[in-house]
Amino acid sequence: MNERANERLRLENDLRRALPLEQLHLVYQPQVELASGRIVGVEALIRWQHPELGLISPVKFIPVAEDTGLVSAIGEWVLHSACAQQRQWQQDYGIALRMAVNLSPVQLQQNDIVSMVNHIVSEVGMNPEYLELEITEGVLMGSDEQVKVDLYKLSLSGIQIALDDFGTGYSSLRYISQLDIHKIKIDRTFIHDLTENSQNASIVSAIVAMAKNLGITLLAEGIETREVAELLARLGCQEGQGYLYDRPLSPEAIERLLEKEAAGQASPT
Ligand code: C2E
Ligand code: MG
Ligand code: MG
């Protein structure tokens, strides 16, 4: 236990310096339209390249960032970098990708979240409709009214709100109807064995029916096989993301995809 406490303390200390020392970077995982396989957006995912410990997963360091309050500064950096990148890609390739950015519940407790997001969007000059903020159900559970008001204000400026990891929390239908949710991301745990697990297939069908009636777009996370992708499309899920299409990629790798896409648009042969 002592060892674990020490490791945690070290992460905490090192994380304080990670941002100024430029050890954090973003990778981007493509999101595709299932029917065509066309890339419609990317999700920005943070990575920490530690000088001694190597690459550290966000699963490990985001909780530390949340406990220490560092997540505010880190989250702001993520948002700024991702938005600037979206704008740059649109300028360079003429392709407007939707940029999905994960928000920590702790960030949403900040009282200036609305002005912070709006400020970044206008500073980088991006169209707010291409920004999608991913929140988890945990954000909504037991949160005060202010969080809901803030999310509503953000959606008024055209920003899209996506509910991440859907199905793993309370999956409260009340929140979905109360809030202006644009997209539901079905958690990977329901998707990975979809073709063999009829119970999960029934759950996904029910989510599809609900989303359709509410006018919410559905995206399936963690698609790893063609069979699962085909089944999802048949069930009526519109979008997907997963290793079948691409792993989270460097900006350079995304640029190669965009080059191809732009060339295809210029000469449709
Ligand atoms: P998430 O937002 O649900 O992101 C999806 C995670 O699933 C990513 O893990 C991604 O690499 C992984 N994934 C995608 N496709 C597949 C697949 O086909 N199979 C499998 N097994 N995994 C797949 P990653 O990048 O390690 O991120 C983990 C979590 O860390 C994210 O889950 C998100 O909750 C959090 N996170 C990442 N970046 C940020 C950030 O900038 N801010 C905040 N607050 N949280 C972040
Ligand atoms: Mg996410
Ligand atoms: Mg997720």
PDB file of C-alpha atoms and ligand atoms in Angstrom:
ATOM      1  CA  MET A   1       0.000   0.000   0.000  1.00  0.00           C
ATOM      2  CA  ASN A   2       2.891   2.218   0.845  1.00  0.00           C
ATOM      3  CA  GLU A   3       4.329   1.657  -2.587  1.00  0.00           C
ATOM      4  CA  ARG A   4       1.052   2.588  -4.207  1.00  0.00           C
ATOM      5  CA  ALA A   5       0.836   5.768  -2.140  1.00  0.00           C
ATOM      6  CA  ASN A   6       4.354   6.680  -3.215  1.00  0.00           C
ATOM      7  CA  GLU A   7       3.600   6.054  -6.860  1.00  0.00           C
ATOM      8  CA  ARG A   8       0.528   8.218  -6.604  1.00  0.00           C
ATOM      9  CA  LEU A   9       2.497  11.009  -4.949  1.00  0.00           C
ATOM     10  CA  ARG A  10       5.075  10.875  -7.693  1.00  0.00           C
ATOM     11  CA  LEU A  11       2.409  11.038 -10.414  1.00  0.00           C
ATOM     12  CA  GLU A  12       0.881  14.014  -8.663  1.00  0.00           C
ATOM     13  CA  ASN A  13       4.166  15.883  -8.455  1.00  0.00           C
ATOM     14  CA  ASP A  14       5.193  15.072 -12.000  1.00  0.00           C
ATOM     15  CA  LEU A  15       1.765  15.944 -13.391  1.00  0.00           C
ATOM     16  CA  ARG A  16       2.129  19.462 -12.034  1.00  0.00           C
ATOM     17  CA  ARG A  17       5.031  19.980 -14.391  1.00  0.00           C
ATOM     18  CA  ALA A  18       3.691  17.986 -17.324  1.00  0.00           C
ATOM     19  CA  LEU A  19       1.856  20.880 -18.953  1.00  0.00           C
ATOM     20  CA  PRO A  20       4.621  23.523 -18.748  1.00  0.00           C
ATOM     21  CA  LEU A  21       7.209  20.926 -19.819  1.00  0.00           C
ATOM     22  CA  GLU A  22       5.057  20.042 -22.846  1.00  0.00           C
ATOM     23  CA  GLN A  23       4.801  16.355 -21.976  1.00  0.00           C
ATOM     24  CA  LEU A  24       1.086  16.198 -22.838  1.00  0.00           C
ATOM     25  CA  HIS A  25      -0.183  15.656 -26.355  1.00  0.00           C
ATOM     26  CA  LEU A  26      -3.368  14.751 -28.143  1.00  0.00           C
ATOM     27  CA  VAL A  27      -4.150  11.847 -30.425  1.00  0.00           C
ATOM     28  CA  TYR A  28      -7.304  11.703 -32.515  1.00  0.00           C
ATOM     29  CA  GLN A  29      -9.537   8.723 -33.152  1.00  0.00           C
ATOM     30  CA  PRO A  30     -11.700   8.851 -36.298  1.00  0.00           C
ATOM     31  CA  GLN A  31     -15.466   8.540 -35.994  1.00  0.00           C
ATOM     32  CA  VAL A  32     -17.199   7.194 -39.080  1.00  0.00           C
ATOM     33  CA  GLU A  33     -20.632   7.046 -40.629  1.00  0.00           C
ATOM     34  CA  LEU A  34     -21.415   3.306 -40.532  1.00  0.00           C
ATOM     35  CA  ALA A  35     -23.305   3.193 -43.811  1.00  0.00           C
ATOM     36  CA  SER A  36     -20.447   4.641 -45.865  1.00  0.00           C
ATOM     37  CA  GLY A  37     -17.388   4.207 -43.663  1.00  0.00           C
ATOM     38  CA  ARG A  38     -16.680   7.898 -44.282  1.00  0.00           C
ATOM     39  CA  ILE A  39     -14.863   9.802 -41.528  1.00  0.00           C
ATOM     40  CA  VAL A  40     -17.159  12.463 -40.052  1.00  0.00           C
ATOM     41  CA  GLY A  41     -15.320  13.431 -36.918  1.00  0.00           C
ATOM     42  CA  VAL A  42     -12.525  12.684 -34.497  1.00  0.00           C
ATOM     43  CA  GLU A  43     -12.318  12.334 -30.732  1.00  0.00           C
ATOM     44  CA  ALA A  44      -9.383  14.071 -29.070  1.00  0.00           C
ATOM     45  CA  LEU A  45      -7.720  11.789 -26.500  1.00  0.00           C
ATOM     46  CA  ILE A  46      -4.968  12.967 -24.204  1.00  0.00           C
ATOM     47  CA  ARG A  47      -1.620  11.221 -23.678  1.00  0.00           C
ATOM     48  CA  TRP A  48       1.193  11.882 -21.229  1.00  0.00           C
ATOM     49  CA  GLN A  49       4.711  11.120 -22.392  1.00  0.00           C
ATOM     50  CA  HIS A  50       6.553  10.809 -19.096  1.00  0.00           C
ATOM     51  CA  PRO A  51      10.350  11.166 -19.392  1.00  0.00           C
ATOM     52  CA  GLU A  52      11.047   8.076 -17.240  1.00  0.00           C
ATOM     53  CA  LEU A  53       7.784   6.152 -17.009  1.00  0.00           C
ATOM     54  CA  GLY A  54       6.979   6.307 -20.714  1.00  0.00           C
ATOM     55  CA  LEU A  55       3.511   6.784 -22.131  1.00  0.00           C
ATOM     56  CA  ILE A  56       0.865   7.064 -19.399  1.00  0.00           C
ATOM     57  CA  SER A  57      -2.816   6.382 -20.107  1.00  0.00           C
ATOM     58  CA  PRO A  58      -5.462   8.996 -19.280  1.00  0.00           C
ATOM     59  CA  VAL A  59      -7.265   6.274 -17.321  1.00  0.00           C
ATOM     60  CA  LYS A  60      -4.354   6.494 -14.896  1.00  0.00           C
ATOM     61  CA  PHE A  61      -3.646  10.223 -14.738  1.00  0.00           C
ATOM     62  CA  ILE A  62      -6.999  11.966 -15.322  1.00  0.00           C
ATOM     63  CA  PRO A  63      -8.256  10.832 -11.874  1.00  0.00           C
ATOM     64  CA  VAL A  64      -5.072  12.292 -10.348  1.00  0.00           C
ATOM     65  CA  ALA A  65      -5.652  15.514 -12.285  1.00  0.00           C
ATOM     66  CA  GLU A  66      -9.221  15.604 -10.999  1.00  0.00           C
ATOM     67  CA  ASP A  67      -8.260  15.071  -7.365  1.00  0.00           C
ATOM     68  CA  THR A  68      -5.593  17.763  -7.465  1.00  0.00           C
ATOM     69  CA  GLY A  69      -7.578  20.335  -9.418  1.00  0.00           C
ATOM     70  CA  LEU A  70      -4.994  20.205 -12.213  1.00  0.00           C
ATOM     71  CA  VAL A  71      -7.743  19.023 -14.553  1.00  0.00           C
ATOM     72  CA  SER A  72      -8.964  22.593 -15.035  1.00  0.00           C
ATOM     73  CA  ALA A  73      -5.722  23.773 -16.616  1.00  0.00           C
ATOM     74  CA  ILE A  74      -5.184  20.509 -18.468  1.00  0.00           C
ATOM     75  CA  GLY A  75      -8.774  20.476 -19.718  1.00  0.00           C
ATOM     76  CA  GLU A  76      -8.489  24.040 -20.960  1.00  0.00           C
ATOM     77  CA  TRP A  77      -5.300  23.155 -22.803  1.00  0.00           C
ATOM     78  CA  VAL A  78      -7.000  20.111 -24.387  1.00  0.00           C
ATOM     79  CA  LEU A  79      -9.946  22.184 -25.516  1.00  0.00           C
ATOM     80  CA  HIS A  80      -7.775  24.920 -26.965  1.00  0.00           C
ATOM     81  CA  SER A  81      -5.442  22.511 -28.768  1.00  0.00           C
ATOM     82  CA  ALA A  82      -8.298  20.431 -30.198  1.00  0.00           C
ATOM     83  CA  CYS A  83     -10.264  23.454 -31.412  1.00  0.00           C
ATOM     84  CA  ALA A  84      -7.192  25.046 -32.976  1.00  0.00           C
ATOM     85  CA  GLN A  85      -6.443  21.739 -34.687  1.00  0.00           C
ATOM     86  CA  GLN A  86      -9.991  21.469 -36.079  1.00  0.00           C
ATOM     87  CA  ARG A  87      -9.721  24.961 -37.518  1.00  0.00           C
ATOM     88  CA  GLN A  88      -6.299  24.259 -39.000  1.00  0.00           C
ATOM     89  CA  TRP A  89      -7.486  21.075 -40.713  1.00  0.00           C
ATOM     90  CA  GLN A  90     -10.511  22.847 -42.109  1.00  0.00           C
ATOM     91  CA  GLN A  91      -8.264  25.564 -43.526  1.00  0.00           C
ATOM     92  CA  ASP A  92      -5.670  23.189 -44.953  1.00  0.00           C
ATOM     93  CA  TYR A  93      -7.936  20.495 -46.405  1.00  0.00           C
ATOM     94  CA  GLY A  94     -11.326  22.178 -46.786  1.00  0.00           C
ATOM     95  CA  ILE A  95     -12.844  19.410 -44.665  1.00  0.00           C
ATOM     96  CA  ALA A  96     -14.825  20.299 -41.573  1.00  0.00           C
ATOM     97  CA  LEU A  97     -14.363  17.446 -39.121  1.00  0.00           C
ATOM     98  CA  ARG A  98     -16.424  17.384 -35.988  1.00  0.00           C
ATOM     99  CA  MET A  99     -14.091  17.593 -32.994  1.00  0.00           C
ATOM    100  CA  ALA A 100     -15.187  15.677 -29.896  1.00  0.00           C
ATOM    101  CA  VAL A 101     -13.540  16.663 -26.609  1.00  0.00           C
ATOM    102  CA  ASN A 102     -13.975  14.872 -23.268  1.00  0.00           C
ATOM    103  CA  LEU A 103     -15.000  17.041 -20.331  1.00  0.00           C
ATOM    104  CA  SER A 104     -14.324  15.955 -16.776  1.00  0.00           C
ATOM    105  CA  PRO A 105     -17.162  16.349 -14.260  1.00  0.00           C
ATOM    106  CA  VAL A 106     -14.756  18.496 -12.243  1.00  0.00           C
ATOM    107  CA  GLN A 107     -14.439  20.937 -15.154  1.00  0.00           C
ATOM    108  CA  LEU A 108     -18.193  21.289 -15.290  1.00  0.00           C
ATOM    109  CA  GLN A 109     -18.241  22.331 -11.653  1.00  0.00           C
ATOM    110  CA  GLN A 110     -16.101  25.345 -12.554  1.00  0.00           C
ATOM    111  CA  ASN A 111     -18.239  28.418 -12.625  1.00  0.00           C
ATOM    112  CA  ASP A 112     -16.704  29.883 -15.758  1.00  0.00           C
ATOM    113  CA  ILE A 113     -16.970  26.839 -18.019  1.00  0.00           C
ATOM    114  CA  VAL A 114     -19.402  28.500 -20.458  1.00  0.00           C
ATOM    115  CA  SER A 115     -17.299  31.606 -20.965  1.00  0.00           C
ATOM    116  CA  MET A 116     -14.109  29.539 -21.134  1.00  0.00           C
ATOM    117  CA  VAL A 117     -15.457  27.336 -23.928  1.00  0.00           C
ATOM    118  CA  ASN A 118     -17.025  30.220 -25.840  1.00  0.00           C
ATOM    119  CA  HIS A 119     -13.837  32.233 -25.527  1.00  0.00           C
ATOM    120  CA  ILE A 120     -11.704  29.423 -26.955  1.00  0.00           C
ATOM    121  CA  VAL A 121     -14.105  28.791 -29.828  1.00  0.00           C
ATOM    122  CA  SER A 122     -14.141  32.438 -30.865  1.00  0.00           C
ATOM    123  CA  GLU A 123     -10.416  32.909 -30.314  1.00  0.00           C
ATOM    124  CA  VAL A 124      -9.484  30.074 -32.668  1.00  0.00           C
ATOM    125  CA  GLY A 125     -12.240  31.128 -35.061  1.00  0.00           C
ATOM    126  CA  MET A 126     -13.932  27.766 -35.303  1.00  0.00           C
ATOM    127  CA  ASN A 127     -17.570  27.157 -36.101  1.00  0.00           C
ATOM    128  CA  PRO A 128     -19.068  26.046 -32.741  1.00  0.00           C
ATOM    129  CA  GLU A 129     -21.277  23.514 -34.524  1.00  0.00           C
ATOM    130  CA  TYR A 130     -18.215  21.357 -35.111  1.00  0.00           C
ATOM    131  CA  LEU A 131     -17.365  21.162 -31.435  1.00  0.00           C
ATOM    132  CA  GLU A 132     -18.838  18.261 -29.496  1.00  0.00           C
ATOM    133  CA  LEU A 133     -18.388  18.068 -25.741  1.00  0.00           C
ATOM    134  CA  GLU A 134     -18.465  14.570 -24.294  1.00  0.00           C
ATOM    135  CA  ILE A 135     -19.864  14.283 -20.813  1.00  0.00           C
ATOM    136  CA  THR A 136     -20.594  11.151 -18.803  1.00  0.00           C
ATOM    137  CA  GLU A 137     -23.767  10.292 -16.967  1.00  0.00           C
ATOM    138  CA  GLY A 138     -21.905  10.793 -13.709  1.00  0.00           C
ATOM    139  CA  VAL A 139     -21.837  14.519 -14.453  1.00  0.00           C
ATOM    140  CA  LEU A 140     -25.583  14.659 -14.350  1.00  0.00           C
ATOM    141  CA  MET A 141     -26.203  12.475 -11.340  1.00  0.00           C
ATOM    142  CA  GLY A 142     -26.756  14.577  -8.299  1.00  0.00           C
ATOM    143  CA  SER A 143     -25.200  17.628  -9.922  1.00  0.00           C
ATOM    144  CA  ASP A 144     -26.685  20.978  -9.140  1.00  0.00           C
ATOM    145  CA  GLU A 145     -28.943  22.860 -11.514  1.00  0.00           C
ATOM    146  CA  GLN A 146     -26.056  25.068 -12.585  1.00  0.00           C
ATOM    147  CA  VAL A 147     -24.384  22.261 -14.544  1.00  0.00           C
ATOM    148  CA  LYS A 148     -27.580  21.686 -16.517  1.00  0.00           C
ATOM    149  CA  VAL A 149     -27.989  25.420 -17.135  1.00  0.00           C
ATOM    150  CA  ASP A 150     -24.375  25.618 -18.328  1.00  0.00           C
ATOM    151  CA  LEU A 151     -24.816  22.698 -20.714  1.00  0.00           C
ATOM    152  CA  TYR A 152     -27.959  24.316 -22.040  1.00  0.00           C
ATOM    153  CA  LYS A 153     -26.133  27.618 -22.572  1.00  0.00           C
ATOM    154  CA  LEU A 154     -23.352  25.821 -24.428  1.00  0.00           C
ATOM    155  CA  SER A 155     -25.812  24.069 -26.702  1.00  0.00           C
ATOM    156  CA  LEU A 156     -27.477  27.426 -27.415  1.00  0.00           C
ATOM    157  CA  SER A 157     -24.232  28.633 -28.958  1.00  0.00           C
ATOM    158  CA  GLY A 158     -24.385  25.695 -31.355  1.00  0.00           C
ATOM    159  CA  ILE A 159     -22.034  23.374 -29.490  1.00  0.00           C
ATOM    160  CA  GLN A 160     -23.090  19.720 -29.494  1.00  0.00           C
ATOM    161  CA  ILE A 161     -23.340  17.653 -26.330  1.00  0.00           C
ATOM    162  CA  ALA A 162     -22.637  13.916 -26.387  1.00  0.00           C
ATOM    163  CA  LEU A 163     -23.346  11.453 -23.591  1.00  0.00           C
ATOM    164  CA  ASP A 164     -20.260   9.206 -23.342  1.00  0.00           C
ATOM    165  CA  ASP A 165     -20.061   5.598 -22.054  1.00  0.00           C
ATOM    166  CA  PHE A 166     -23.844   5.285 -22.201  1.00  0.00           C
ATOM    167  CA  GLY A 167     -25.225   2.273 -20.364  1.00  0.00           C
ATOM    168  CA  THR A 168     -22.504   2.011 -17.731  1.00  0.00           C
ATOM    169  CA  GLY A 169     -24.043   4.475 -15.285  1.00  0.00           C
ATOM    170  CA  TYR A 170     -27.616   5.179 -14.393  1.00  0.00           C
ATOM    171  CA  SER A 171     -28.703   5.782 -17.981  1.00  0.00           C
ATOM    172  CA  SER A 172     -31.428   8.013 -16.666  1.00  0.00           C
ATOM    173  CA  LEU A 173     -33.989   8.743 -19.328  1.00  0.00           C
ATOM    174  CA  ARG A 174     -34.991  11.863 -17.434  1.00  0.00           C
ATOM    175  CA  TYR A 175     -31.641  13.513 -18.029  1.00  0.00           C
ATOM    176  CA  ILE A 176     -31.720  12.663 -21.680  1.00  0.00           C
ATOM    177  CA  SER A 177     -35.076  14.295 -22.128  1.00  0.00           C
ATOM    178  CA  GLN A 178     -34.307  17.264 -19.862  1.00  0.00           C
ATOM    179  CA  LEU A 179     -31.025  18.142 -21.459  1.00  0.00           C
ATOM    180  CA  ASP A 180     -30.284  19.094 -24.989  1.00  0.00           C
ATOM    181  CA  ILE A 181     -28.268  15.948 -25.752  1.00  0.00           C
ATOM    182  CA  HIS A 182     -27.311  15.622 -29.422  1.00  0.00           C
ATOM    183  CA  LYS A 183     -25.609  12.282 -29.330  1.00  0.00           C
ATOM    184  CA  ILE A 184     -25.402   9.115 -27.295  1.00  0.00           C
ATOM    185  CA  LYS A 185     -22.212   7.049 -27.374  1.00  0.00           C
ATOM    186  CA  ILE A 186     -23.046   3.434 -26.489  1.00  0.00           C
ATOM    187  CA  ASP A 187     -20.319   2.040 -24.268  1.00  0.00           C
ATOM    188  CA  ARG A 188     -17.874  -0.473 -25.651  1.00  0.00           C
ATOM    189  CA  THR A 189     -18.985  -3.154 -23.140  1.00  0.00           C
ATOM    190  CA  PHE A 190     -22.251  -3.544 -25.091  1.00  0.00           C
ATOM    191  CA  ILE A 191     -20.548  -3.503 -28.465  1.00  0.00           C
ATOM    192  CA  HIS A 192     -17.488  -5.734 -28.448  1.00  0.00           C
ATOM    193  CA  ASP A 193     -19.390  -9.068 -28.344  1.00  0.00           C
ATOM    194  CA  LEU A 194     -22.555  -7.868 -30.036  1.00  0.00           C
ATOM    195  CA  THR A 195     -22.693 -10.634 -32.624  1.00  0.00           C
ATOM    196  CA  GLU A 196     -22.485 -13.382 -29.983  1.00  0.00           C
ATOM    197  CA  ASN A 197     -24.434 -11.779 -27.169  1.00  0.00           C
ATOM    198  CA  SER A 198     -28.132 -11.577 -27.981  1.00  0.00           C
ATOM    199  CA  GLN A 199     -28.849  -9.732 -24.743  1.00  0.00           C
ATOM    200  CA  ASN A 200     -26.542  -6.910 -25.737  1.00  0.00           C
ATOM    201  CA  ALA A 201     -28.075  -6.885 -29.210  1.00  0.00           C
ATOM    202  CA  SER A 202     -31.504  -6.420 -27.603  1.00  0.00           C
ATOM    203  CA  ILE A 203     -30.194  -3.590 -25.432  1.00  0.00           C
ATOM    204  CA  VAL A 204     -28.659  -1.860 -28.433  1.00  0.00           C
ATOM    205  CA  SER A 205     -31.928  -2.246 -30.381  1.00  0.00           C
ATOM    206  CA  ALA A 206     -33.812  -0.610 -27.531  1.00  0.00           C
ATOM    207  CA  ILE A 207     -31.326   2.280 -27.400  1.00  0.00           C
ATOM    208  CA  VAL A 208     -31.642   2.718 -31.177  1.00  0.00           C
ATOM    209  CA  ALA A 209     -35.449   2.945 -30.897  1.00  0.00           C
ATOM    210  CA  MET A 210     -35.224   5.452 -28.063  1.00  0.00           C
ATOM    211  CA  ALA A 211     -32.637   7.635 -29.788  1.00  0.00           C
ATOM    212  CA  LYS A 212     -34.607   7.629 -33.015  1.00  0.00           C
ATOM    213  CA  ASN A 213     -37.761   8.825 -31.282  1.00  0.00           C
ATOM    214  CA  LEU A 214     -35.888  11.556 -29.464  1.00  0.00           C
ATOM    215  CA  GLY A 215     -33.994  12.665 -32.566  1.00  0.00           C
ATOM    216  CA  ILE A 216     -30.606  11.850 -31.020  1.00  0.00           C
ATOM    217  CA  THR A 217     -27.679  10.550 -33.083  1.00  0.00           C
ATOM    218  CA  LEU A 218     -26.176   7.234 -31.958  1.00  0.00           C
ATOM    219  CA  LEU A 219     -22.517   6.283 -32.036  1.00  0.00           C
ATOM    220  CA  ALA A 220     -21.187   2.870 -31.033  1.00  0.00           C
ATOM    221  CA  GLU A 221     -17.819   2.808 -29.265  1.00  0.00           C
ATOM    222  CA  GLY A 222     -15.236   0.048 -29.536  1.00  0.00           C
ATOM    223  CA  ILE A 223     -16.115  -1.527 -32.893  1.00  0.00           C
ATOM    224  CA  GLU A 224     -13.397  -4.080 -33.590  1.00  0.00           C
ATOM    225  CA  THR A 225     -14.847  -6.375 -36.243  1.00  0.00           C
ATOM    226  CA  ARG A 226     -16.626  -5.970 -39.556  1.00  0.00           C
ATOM    227  CA  GLU A 227     -19.432  -8.288 -38.358  1.00  0.00           C
ATOM    228  CA  VAL A 228     -20.206  -6.016 -35.412  1.00  0.00           C
ATOM    229  CA  ALA A 229     -20.158  -2.943 -37.671  1.00  0.00           C
ATOM    230  CA  GLU A 230     -22.571  -4.559 -40.119  1.00  0.00           C
ATOM    231  CA  LEU A 231     -24.936  -5.652 -37.368  1.00  0.00           C
ATOM    232  CA  LEU A 232     -24.918  -2.161 -35.862  1.00  0.00           C
ATOM    233  CA  ALA A 233     -25.751  -0.604 -39.229  1.00  0.00           C
ATOM    234  CA  ARG A 234     -28.584  -3.107 -39.662  1.00  0.00           C
ATOM    235  CA  LEU A 235     -29.913  -2.270 -36.192  1.00  0.00           C
ATOM    236  CA  GLY A 236     -30.010   1.412 -37.185  1.00  0.00           C
ATOM    237  CA  CYS A 237     -26.987   2.867 -35.413  1.00  0.00           C
ATOM    238  CA  GLN A 238     -25.600   5.777 -37.481  1.00  0.00           C
ATOM    239  CA  GLU A 239     -22.011   6.213 -36.376  1.00  0.00           C
ATOM    240  CA  GLY A 240     -19.139   4.237 -34.957  1.00  0.00           C
ATOM    241  CA  GLN A 241     -15.634   4.407 -33.626  1.00  0.00           C
ATOM    242  CA  GLY A 242     -13.142   1.657 -32.919  1.00  0.00           C
ATOM    243  CA  TYR A 243     -10.034  -0.258 -33.845  1.00  0.00           C
ATOM    244  CA  LEU A 244     -11.749  -1.710 -36.945  1.00  0.00           C
ATOM    245  CA  TYR A 245     -11.524   1.749 -38.504  1.00  0.00           C
ATOM    246  CA  ASP A 246      -8.583   3.334 -36.733  1.00  0.00           C
ATOM    247  CA  ARG A 247      -6.822   3.482 -33.422  1.00  0.00           C
ATOM    248  CA  PRO A 248      -6.283   6.934 -31.933  1.00  0.00           C
ATOM    249  CA  LEU A 249      -3.865   8.542 -34.427  1.00  0.00           C
ATOM    250  CA  SER A 250      -1.212  11.251 -34.432  1.00  0.00           C
ATOM    251  CA  PRO A 251      -2.162  14.561 -36.096  1.00  0.00           C
ATOM    252  CA  GLU A 252       0.148  13.632 -38.997  1.00  0.00           C
ATOM    253  CA  ALA A 253      -1.693  10.361 -39.576  1.00  0.00           C
ATOM    254  CA  ILE A 254      -5.042  12.191 -39.573  1.00  0.00           C
ATOM    255  CA  GLU A 255      -3.586  14.591 -42.128  1.00  0.00           C
ATOM    256  CA  ARG A 256      -2.763  11.689 -44.438  1.00  0.00           C
ATOM    257  CA  LEU A 257      -6.398  10.545 -44.169  1.00  0.00           C
ATOM    258  CA  LEU A 258      -7.595  14.066 -44.932  1.00  0.00           C
ATOM    259  CA  GLU A 259      -5.281  14.343 -47.928  1.00  0.00           C
ATOM    260  CA  LYS A 260      -6.831  11.199 -49.379  1.00  0.00           C
ATOM    261  CA  GLU A 261     -10.329  12.407 -48.621  1.00  0.00           C
ATOM    262  CA  ALA A 262      -9.635  15.817 -50.192  1.00  0.00           C
ATOM    263  CA  ALA A 263      -8.145  14.176 -53.311  1.00  0.00           C
ATOM    264  CA  GLY A 264     -11.245  11.951 -53.566  1.00  0.00           C
ATOM    265  CA  GLN A 265     -13.516  14.986 -53.386  1.00  0.00           C
ATOM    266  CA  ALA A 266     -11.558  16.817 -56.083  1.00  0.00           C
ATOM    267  CA  SER A 267     -11.725  13.968 -58.593  1.00  0.00           C
ATOM    268  CA  PRO A 268     -14.646  11.647 -57.956  1.00  0.00           C
ATOM    269  CA  THR A 269     -13.600   8.613 -59.970  1.00  0.00           C
TER     270      THR A 269
HETATM  271  P1  C2E B   1     -13.553   7.511 -23.683  1.00  0.00           P
HETATM  272  O1  C2E B   1     -13.843   8.969 -23.818  1.00  0.00           O
HETATM  273  O2  C2E B   1     -14.699   6.581 -23.594  1.00  0.00           O
HETATM  274  O3  C2E B   1     -12.616   7.165 -24.918  1.00  0.00           O
HETATM  275  C1  C2E B   1     -12.642   5.955 -25.621  1.00  0.00           C
HETATM  276  C2  C2E B   1     -11.523   5.051 -25.188  1.00  0.00           C
HETATM  277  O4  C2E B   1     -11.684   3.782 -25.832  1.00  0.00           O
HETATM  278  C3  C2E B   1     -10.142   5.541 -25.604  1.00  0.00           C
HETATM  279  O5  C2E B   1      -9.215   5.122 -24.597  1.00  0.00           O
HETATM  280  C4  C2E B   1      -9.894   4.770 -26.890  1.00  0.00           C
HETATM  281  O6  C2E B   1      -8.531   4.615 -27.216  1.00  0.00           O
HETATM  282  C5  C2E B   1     -10.516   3.450 -26.559  1.00  0.00           C
HETATM  283  N1  C2E B   1     -10.955   2.706 -27.744  1.00  0.00           N
HETATM  284  C6  C2E B   1     -11.398   3.202 -28.909  1.00  0.00           C
HETATM  285  N2  C2E B   1     -11.736   2.233 -29.774  1.00  0.00           N
HETATM  286  C7  C2E B   1     -11.505   1.061 -29.139  1.00  0.00           C
HETATM  287  C8  C2E B   1     -11.676  -0.316 -29.519  1.00  0.00           C
HETATM  288  O7  C2E B   1     -12.094  -0.650 -30.625  1.00  0.00           O
HETATM  289  N3  C2E B   1     -11.346  -1.258 -28.578  1.00  0.00           N
HETATM  290  C9  C2E B   1     -10.867  -0.917 -27.347  1.00  0.00           C
HETATM  291  N4  C2E B   1     -10.559  -1.888 -26.503  1.00  0.00           N
HETATM  292  N5  C2E B   1     -10.702   0.374 -26.958  1.00  0.00           N
HETATM  293  C10 C2E B   1     -11.023   1.359 -27.846  1.00  0.00           C
HETATM  294  P2  C2E B   1      -8.153   6.131 -23.978  1.00  0.00           P
HETATM  295  O8  C2E B   1      -7.608   7.030 -25.044  1.00  0.00           O
HETATM  296  O9  C2E B   1      -7.198   5.330 -23.173  1.00  0.00           O
HETATM  297  O10 C2E B   1      -9.011   7.043 -23.030  1.00  0.00           O
HETATM  298  C11 C2E B   1      -9.628   6.493 -21.900  1.00  0.00           C
HETATM  299  C12 C2E B   1     -10.531   7.490 -21.221  1.00  0.00           C
HETATM  300  O11 C2E B   1      -9.781   8.577 -20.674  1.00  0.00           O
HETATM  301  C13 C2E B   1     -11.535   8.131 -22.163  1.00  0.00           C
HETATM  302  O12 C2E B   1     -12.611   7.249 -22.398  1.00  0.00           O
HETATM  303  C14 C2E B   1     -11.910   9.372 -21.378  1.00  0.00           C
HETATM  304  O13 C2E B   1     -12.863   9.070 -20.394  1.00  0.00           O
HETATM  305  C15 C2E B   1     -10.592   9.713 -20.691  1.00  0.00           C
HETATM  306  N6  C2E B   1      -9.921  10.800 -21.446  1.00  0.00           N
HETATM  307  C16 C2E B   1      -9.142  10.729 -22.534  1.00  0.00           C
HETATM  308  N7  C2E B   1      -8.743  11.966 -22.942  1.00  0.00           N
HETATM  309  C17 C2E B   1      -9.307  12.848 -22.067  1.00  0.00           C
HETATM  310  C18 C2E B   1      -9.283  14.295 -21.941  1.00  0.00           C
HETATM  311  O14 C2E B   1      -8.698  15.027 -22.743  1.00  0.00           O
HETATM  312  N8  C2E B   1      -9.982  14.831 -20.890  1.00  0.00           N
HETATM  313  C19 C2E B   1     -10.685  14.043 -20.008  1.00  0.00           C
HETATM  314  N9  C2E B   1     -11.345  14.662 -18.990  1.00  0.00           N
HETATM  315  N10 C2E B   1     -10.727  12.707 -20.101  1.00  0.00           N
HETATM  316  C20 C2E B   1     -10.055  12.100 -21.122  1.00  0.00           C
HETATM  317 MG    MG B   2     -15.031  10.043 -24.873  1.00  0.00          MG
HETATM  318 MG    MG B   3     -16.531   6.295 -24.013  1.00  0.00          MG
END
